[in-house]
PDB file of C-alpha atoms in Angstrom:
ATOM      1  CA  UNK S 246     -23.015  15.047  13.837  1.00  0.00           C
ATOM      2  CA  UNK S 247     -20.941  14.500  11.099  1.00  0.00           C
ATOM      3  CA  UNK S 248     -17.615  17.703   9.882  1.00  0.00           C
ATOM      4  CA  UNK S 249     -19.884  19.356   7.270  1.00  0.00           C
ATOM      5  CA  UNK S 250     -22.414  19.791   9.540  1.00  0.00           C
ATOM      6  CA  UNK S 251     -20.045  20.847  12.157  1.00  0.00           C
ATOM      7  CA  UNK S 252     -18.690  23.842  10.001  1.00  0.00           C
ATOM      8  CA  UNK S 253     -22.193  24.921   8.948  1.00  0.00           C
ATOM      9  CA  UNK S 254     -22.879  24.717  13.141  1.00  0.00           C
ATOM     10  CA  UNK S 255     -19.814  27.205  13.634  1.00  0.00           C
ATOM     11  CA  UNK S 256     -20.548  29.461  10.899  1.00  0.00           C
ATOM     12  CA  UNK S 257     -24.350  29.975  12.047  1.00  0.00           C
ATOM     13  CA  UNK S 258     -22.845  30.628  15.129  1.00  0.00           C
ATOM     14  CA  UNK S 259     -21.159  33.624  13.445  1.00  0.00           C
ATOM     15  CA  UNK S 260     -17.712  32.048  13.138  1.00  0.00           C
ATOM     16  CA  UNK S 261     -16.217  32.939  10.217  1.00  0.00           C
ATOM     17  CA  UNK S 262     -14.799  29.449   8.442  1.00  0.00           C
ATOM     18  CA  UNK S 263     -11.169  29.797   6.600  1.00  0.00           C
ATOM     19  CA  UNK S 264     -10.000  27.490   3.986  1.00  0.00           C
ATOM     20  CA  UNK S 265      -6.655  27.037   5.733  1.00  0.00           C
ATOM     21  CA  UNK S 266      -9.165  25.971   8.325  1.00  0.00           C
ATOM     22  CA  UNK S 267     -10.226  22.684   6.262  1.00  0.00           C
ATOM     23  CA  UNK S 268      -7.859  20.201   6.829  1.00  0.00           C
ATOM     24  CA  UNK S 269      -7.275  17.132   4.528  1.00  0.00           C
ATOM     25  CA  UNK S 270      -8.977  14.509   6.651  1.00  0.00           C
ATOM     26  CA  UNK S 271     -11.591  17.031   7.025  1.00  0.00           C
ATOM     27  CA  UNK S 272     -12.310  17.502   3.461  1.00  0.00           C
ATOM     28  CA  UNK S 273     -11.762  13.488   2.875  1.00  0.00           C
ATOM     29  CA  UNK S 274     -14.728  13.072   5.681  1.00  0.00           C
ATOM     30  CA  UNK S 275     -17.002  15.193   4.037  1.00  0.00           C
ATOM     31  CA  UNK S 276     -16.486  14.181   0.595  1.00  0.00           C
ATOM     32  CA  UNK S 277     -15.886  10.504   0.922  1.00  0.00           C
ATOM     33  CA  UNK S 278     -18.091   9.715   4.200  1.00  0.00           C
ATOM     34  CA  UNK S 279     -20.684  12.298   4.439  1.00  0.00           C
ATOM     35  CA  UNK S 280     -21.126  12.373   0.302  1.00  0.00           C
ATOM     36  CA  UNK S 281     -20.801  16.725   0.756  1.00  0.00           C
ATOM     37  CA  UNK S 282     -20.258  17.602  -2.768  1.00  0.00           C
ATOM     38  CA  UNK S 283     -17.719  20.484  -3.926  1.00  0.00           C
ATOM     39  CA  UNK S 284     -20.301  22.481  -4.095  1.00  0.00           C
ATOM     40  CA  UNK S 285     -21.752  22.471  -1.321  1.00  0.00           C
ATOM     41  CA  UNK S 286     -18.235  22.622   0.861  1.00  0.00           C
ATOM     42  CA  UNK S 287     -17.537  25.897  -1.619  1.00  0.00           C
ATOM     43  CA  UNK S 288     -20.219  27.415  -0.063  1.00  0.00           C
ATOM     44  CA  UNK S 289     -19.852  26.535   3.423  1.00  0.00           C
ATOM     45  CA  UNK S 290     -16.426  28.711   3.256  1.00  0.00           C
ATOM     46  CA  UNK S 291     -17.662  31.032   0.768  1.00  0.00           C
ATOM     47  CA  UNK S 292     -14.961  30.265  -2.029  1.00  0.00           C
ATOM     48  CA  UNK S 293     -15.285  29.097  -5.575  1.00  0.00           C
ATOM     49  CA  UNK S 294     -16.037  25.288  -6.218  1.00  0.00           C
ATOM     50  CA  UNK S 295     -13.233  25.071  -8.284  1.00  0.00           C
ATOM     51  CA  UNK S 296     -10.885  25.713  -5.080  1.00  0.00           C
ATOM     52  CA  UNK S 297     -12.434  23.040  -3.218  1.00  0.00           C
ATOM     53  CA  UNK S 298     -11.802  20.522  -6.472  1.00  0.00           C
ATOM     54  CA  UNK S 299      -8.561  21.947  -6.773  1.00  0.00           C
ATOM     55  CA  UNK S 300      -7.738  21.149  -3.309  1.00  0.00           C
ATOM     56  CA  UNK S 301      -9.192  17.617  -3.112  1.00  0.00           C
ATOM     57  CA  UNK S 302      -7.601  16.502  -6.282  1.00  0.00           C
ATOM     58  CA  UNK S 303      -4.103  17.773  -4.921  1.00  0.00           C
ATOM     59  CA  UNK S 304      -4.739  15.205  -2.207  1.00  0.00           C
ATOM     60  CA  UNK S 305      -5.811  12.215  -4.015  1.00  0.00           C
ATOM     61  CA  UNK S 306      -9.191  12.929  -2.680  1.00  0.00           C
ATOM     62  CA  UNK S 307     -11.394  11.079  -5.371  1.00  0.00           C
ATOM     63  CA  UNK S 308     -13.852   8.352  -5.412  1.00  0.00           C
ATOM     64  CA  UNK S 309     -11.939   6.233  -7.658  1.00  0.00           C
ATOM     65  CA  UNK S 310      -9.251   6.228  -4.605  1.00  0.00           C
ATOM     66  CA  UNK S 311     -11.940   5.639  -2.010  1.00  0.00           C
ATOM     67  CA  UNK S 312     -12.919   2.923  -3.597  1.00  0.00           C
ATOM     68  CA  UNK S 313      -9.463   1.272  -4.302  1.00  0.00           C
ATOM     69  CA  UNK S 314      -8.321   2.542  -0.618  1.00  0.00           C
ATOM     70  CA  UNK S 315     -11.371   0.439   0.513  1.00  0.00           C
ATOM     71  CA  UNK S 316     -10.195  -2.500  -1.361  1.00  0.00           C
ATOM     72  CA  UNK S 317      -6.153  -2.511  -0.953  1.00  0.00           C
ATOM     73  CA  UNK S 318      -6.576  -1.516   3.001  1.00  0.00           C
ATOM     74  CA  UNK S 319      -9.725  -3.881   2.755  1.00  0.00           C
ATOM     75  CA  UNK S 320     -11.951  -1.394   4.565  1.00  0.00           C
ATOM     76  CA  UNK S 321     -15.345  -2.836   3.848  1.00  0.00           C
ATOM     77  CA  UNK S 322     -17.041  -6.044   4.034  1.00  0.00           C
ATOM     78  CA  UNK S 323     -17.347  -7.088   0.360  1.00  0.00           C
ATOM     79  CA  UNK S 324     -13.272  -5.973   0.404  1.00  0.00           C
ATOM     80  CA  UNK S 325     -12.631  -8.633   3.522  1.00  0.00           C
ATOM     81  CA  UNK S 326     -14.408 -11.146   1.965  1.00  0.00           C
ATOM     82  CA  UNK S 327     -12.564 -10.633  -1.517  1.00  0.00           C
ATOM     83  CA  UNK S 328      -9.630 -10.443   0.348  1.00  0.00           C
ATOM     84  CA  UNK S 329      -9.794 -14.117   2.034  1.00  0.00           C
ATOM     85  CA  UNK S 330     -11.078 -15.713  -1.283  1.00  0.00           C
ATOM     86  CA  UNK S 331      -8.317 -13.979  -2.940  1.00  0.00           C
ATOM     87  CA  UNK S 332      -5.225 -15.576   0.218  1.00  0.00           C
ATOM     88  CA  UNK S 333      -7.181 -18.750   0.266  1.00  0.00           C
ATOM     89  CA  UNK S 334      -6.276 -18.881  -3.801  1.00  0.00           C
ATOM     90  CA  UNK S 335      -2.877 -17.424  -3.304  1.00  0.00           C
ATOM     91  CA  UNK S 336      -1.537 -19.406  -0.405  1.00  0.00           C
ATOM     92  CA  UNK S 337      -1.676 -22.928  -1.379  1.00  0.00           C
ATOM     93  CA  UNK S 338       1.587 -25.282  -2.523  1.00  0.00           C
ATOM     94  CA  UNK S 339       1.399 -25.040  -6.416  1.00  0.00           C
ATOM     95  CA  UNK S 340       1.943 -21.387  -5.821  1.00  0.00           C
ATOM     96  CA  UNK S 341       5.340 -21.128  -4.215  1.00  0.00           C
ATOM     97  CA  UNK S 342       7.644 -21.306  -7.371  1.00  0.00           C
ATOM     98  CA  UNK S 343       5.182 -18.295  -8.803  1.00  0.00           C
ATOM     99  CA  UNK S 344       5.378 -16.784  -5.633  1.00  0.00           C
ATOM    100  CA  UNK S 345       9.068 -17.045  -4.899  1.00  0.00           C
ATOM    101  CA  UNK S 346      10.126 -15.624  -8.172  1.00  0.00           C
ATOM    102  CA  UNK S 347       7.821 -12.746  -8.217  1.00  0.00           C
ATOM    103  CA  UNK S 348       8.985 -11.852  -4.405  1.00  0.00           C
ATOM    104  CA  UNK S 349      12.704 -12.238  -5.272  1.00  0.00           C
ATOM    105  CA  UNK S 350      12.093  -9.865  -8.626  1.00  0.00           C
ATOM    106  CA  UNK S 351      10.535  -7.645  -6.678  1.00  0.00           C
ATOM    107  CA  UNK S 352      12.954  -7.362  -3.758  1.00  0.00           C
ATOM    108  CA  UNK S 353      16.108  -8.168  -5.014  1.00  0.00           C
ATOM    109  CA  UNK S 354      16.555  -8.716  -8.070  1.00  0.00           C
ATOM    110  CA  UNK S 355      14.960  -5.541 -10.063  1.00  0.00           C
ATOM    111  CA  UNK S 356      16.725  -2.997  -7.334  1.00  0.00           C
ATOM    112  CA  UNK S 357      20.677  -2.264  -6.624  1.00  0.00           C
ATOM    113  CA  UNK S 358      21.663  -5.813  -7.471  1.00  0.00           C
ATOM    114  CA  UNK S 359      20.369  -5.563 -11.590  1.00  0.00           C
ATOM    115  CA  UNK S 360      22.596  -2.147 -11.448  1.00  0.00           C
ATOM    116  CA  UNK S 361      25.093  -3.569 -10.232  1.00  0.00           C
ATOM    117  CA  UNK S 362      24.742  -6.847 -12.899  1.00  0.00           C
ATOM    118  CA  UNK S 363      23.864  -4.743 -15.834  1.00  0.00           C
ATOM    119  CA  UNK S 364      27.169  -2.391 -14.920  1.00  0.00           C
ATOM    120  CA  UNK S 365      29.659  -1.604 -17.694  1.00  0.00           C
ATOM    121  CA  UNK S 366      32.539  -2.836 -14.784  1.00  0.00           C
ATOM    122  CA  UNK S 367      30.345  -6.192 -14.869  1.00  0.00           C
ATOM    123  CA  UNK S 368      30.516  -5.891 -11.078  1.00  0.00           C
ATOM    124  CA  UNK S 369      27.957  -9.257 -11.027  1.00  0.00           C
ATOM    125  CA  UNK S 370      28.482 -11.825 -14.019  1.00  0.00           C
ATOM    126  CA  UNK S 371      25.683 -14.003 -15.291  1.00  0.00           C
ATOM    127  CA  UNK S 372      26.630 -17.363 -13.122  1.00  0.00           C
ATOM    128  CA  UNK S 373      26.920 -15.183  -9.751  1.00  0.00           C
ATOM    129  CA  UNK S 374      23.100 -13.574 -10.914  1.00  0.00           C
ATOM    130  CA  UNK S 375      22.053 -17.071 -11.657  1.00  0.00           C
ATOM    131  CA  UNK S 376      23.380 -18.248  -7.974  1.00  0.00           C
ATOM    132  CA  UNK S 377      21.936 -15.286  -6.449  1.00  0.00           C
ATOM    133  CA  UNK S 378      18.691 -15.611  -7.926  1.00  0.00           C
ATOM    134  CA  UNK S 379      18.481 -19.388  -6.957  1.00  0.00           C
ATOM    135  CA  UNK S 380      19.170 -18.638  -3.379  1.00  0.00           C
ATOM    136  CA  UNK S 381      16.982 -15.841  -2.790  1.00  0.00           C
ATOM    137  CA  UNK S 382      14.065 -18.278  -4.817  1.00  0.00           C
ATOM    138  CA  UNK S 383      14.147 -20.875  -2.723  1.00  0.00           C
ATOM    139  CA  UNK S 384      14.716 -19.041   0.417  1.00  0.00           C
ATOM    140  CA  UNK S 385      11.286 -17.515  -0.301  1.00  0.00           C
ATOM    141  CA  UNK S 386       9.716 -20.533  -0.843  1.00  0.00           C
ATOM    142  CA  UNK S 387      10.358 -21.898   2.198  1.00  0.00           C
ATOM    143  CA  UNK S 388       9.177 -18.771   4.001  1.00  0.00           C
ATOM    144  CA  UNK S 389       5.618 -19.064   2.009  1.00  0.00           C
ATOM    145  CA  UNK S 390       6.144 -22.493   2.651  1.00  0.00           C
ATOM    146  CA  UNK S 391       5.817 -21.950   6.421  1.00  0.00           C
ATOM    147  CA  UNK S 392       3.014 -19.808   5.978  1.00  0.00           C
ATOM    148  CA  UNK S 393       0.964 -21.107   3.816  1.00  0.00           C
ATOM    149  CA  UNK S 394       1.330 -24.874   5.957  1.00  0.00           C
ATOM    150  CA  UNK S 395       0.785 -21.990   9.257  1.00  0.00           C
ATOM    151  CA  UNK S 396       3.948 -23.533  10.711  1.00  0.00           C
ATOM    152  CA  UNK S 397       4.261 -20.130  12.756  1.00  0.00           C
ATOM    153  CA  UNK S 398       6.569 -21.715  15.435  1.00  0.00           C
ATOM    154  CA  UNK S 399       9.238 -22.673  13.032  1.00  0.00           C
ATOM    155  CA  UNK S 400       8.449 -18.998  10.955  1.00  0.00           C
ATOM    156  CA  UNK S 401       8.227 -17.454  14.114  1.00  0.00           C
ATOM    157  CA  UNK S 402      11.952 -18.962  15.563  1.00  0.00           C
ATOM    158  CA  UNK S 403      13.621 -18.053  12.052  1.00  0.00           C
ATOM    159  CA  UNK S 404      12.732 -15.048  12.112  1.00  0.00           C
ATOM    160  CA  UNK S 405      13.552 -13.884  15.835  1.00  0.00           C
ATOM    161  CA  UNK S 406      16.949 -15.476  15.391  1.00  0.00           C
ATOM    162  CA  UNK S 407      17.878 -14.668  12.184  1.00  0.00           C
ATOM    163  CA  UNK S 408      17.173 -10.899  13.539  1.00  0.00           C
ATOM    164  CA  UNK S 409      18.891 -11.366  16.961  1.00  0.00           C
ATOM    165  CA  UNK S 410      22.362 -13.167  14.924  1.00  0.00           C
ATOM    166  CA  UNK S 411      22.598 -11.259  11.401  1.00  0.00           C
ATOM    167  CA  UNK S 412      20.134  -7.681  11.216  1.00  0.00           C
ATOM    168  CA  UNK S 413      19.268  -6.369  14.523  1.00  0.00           C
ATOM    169  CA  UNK S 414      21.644  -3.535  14.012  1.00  0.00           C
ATOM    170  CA  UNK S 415      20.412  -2.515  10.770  1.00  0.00           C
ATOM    171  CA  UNK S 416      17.957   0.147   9.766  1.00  0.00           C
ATOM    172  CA  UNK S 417      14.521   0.392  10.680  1.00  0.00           C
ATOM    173  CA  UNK S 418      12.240  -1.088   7.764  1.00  0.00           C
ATOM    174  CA  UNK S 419      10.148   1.619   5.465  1.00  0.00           C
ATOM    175  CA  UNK S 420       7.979  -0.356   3.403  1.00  0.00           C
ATOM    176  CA  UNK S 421       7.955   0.141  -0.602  1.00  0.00           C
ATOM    177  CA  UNK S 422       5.341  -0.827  -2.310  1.00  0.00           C
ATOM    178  CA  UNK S 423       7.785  -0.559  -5.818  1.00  0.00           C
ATOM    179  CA  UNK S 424       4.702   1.515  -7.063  1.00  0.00           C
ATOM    180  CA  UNK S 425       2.131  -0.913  -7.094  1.00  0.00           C
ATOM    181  CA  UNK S 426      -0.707   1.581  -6.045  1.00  0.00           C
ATOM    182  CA  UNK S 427       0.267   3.437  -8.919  1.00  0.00           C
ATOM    183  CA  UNK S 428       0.490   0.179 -11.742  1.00  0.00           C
ATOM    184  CA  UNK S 429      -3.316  -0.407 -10.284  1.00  0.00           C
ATOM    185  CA  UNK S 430      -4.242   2.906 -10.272  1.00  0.00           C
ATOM    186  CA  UNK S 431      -3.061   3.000 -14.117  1.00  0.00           C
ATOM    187  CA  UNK S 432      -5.009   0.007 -14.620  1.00  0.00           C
ATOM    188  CA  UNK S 433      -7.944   0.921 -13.544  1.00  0.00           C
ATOM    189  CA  UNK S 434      -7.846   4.079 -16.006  1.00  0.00           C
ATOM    190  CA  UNK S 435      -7.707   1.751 -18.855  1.00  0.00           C
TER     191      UNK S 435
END
């Protein structure tokens, strides 16, 4: 029995369904999963439809995300397959300049350090950039390097002891995807 159905179970029962009752995962189940349309959920809870599309817009619940969650969190079939043609393509030798440089723009280079390079006080000139850049390049490469020739014993020993000797005290990760979501999102609009 899917949530719609649940609800309309309750409420036949004599239950009397709140709004504040419909969570977000809820409403993303019977919209996305169970294909309920606003409509329909409206009347289950006896508001107008324009609350319910209210509410699921406020949380990003539309098909265009559904289908792009599907794809980026590779959800589906179709999306795994896509997804190893698409790593098979990627992660192969010619790549690893193109790679490197995109991975160092995106985690070094176009954050604190361009701020701190573009400052009036000149904190970072153009040769130390250049250096910085270089190293951080070819550092990268060799990581892809490792993975894309699955040498996971050497990846795997570089990474436990870099961690153990240099960051183990530092911060917990949080993962920033520098908007990408968003860029695709905007693409797809176009």
């Amino acid at each position: 029995m899917g949530i719609f159905k649940e609800f309309e179970a309750k409420k036949a029962a004599g239950e009397e369904l709140s709004l504040d009752d419909l969570t977000q995962e809820d409403l993303k189940t019977m919209f996305i999963d169970e294909q309920i349309p606003d409509y329909m959920i409206s009347q289950l809870f006896d508001v107008k439809e324009s609350k319910i599309t209210y509410r699921r817009r406020k949380y990003g619940i539309t098909i265009r995300n559904s289908i792009l969650d599907d794809y980026l969190l590779v959800k589906t079939e179709h999306a795994k397959e896509m997804n190893d043609r698409v790593k098979a393509e990627l992660l192969v030798e010619e790549n690893l300049t193109m790679i490197a440089k995109a991975l160092t723009h995106f985690a070094f280079r176009n954050g604190p350090v361009e701020d701190m390079h573009a400052n009036p006080n000149n904190q970072l000139s153009e040769t130390d950039m250049e250096t910085l850049n270089k190293f951080m390049v070819n550092r990268i490469a060799y990581i892809f390097k490792l993975i894309i020739e699955e040498r996971w014993i050497e990846l795997d020993f570089l990474i436990r002891n870099t961690d153990r000797w240099y960051g183990h005290g530092w911060d917990n990760a949080i993962p920033d995807d520098g908007d990408t979501r968003k860029i695709i999102e905007s693409m797809l609009k176009k």
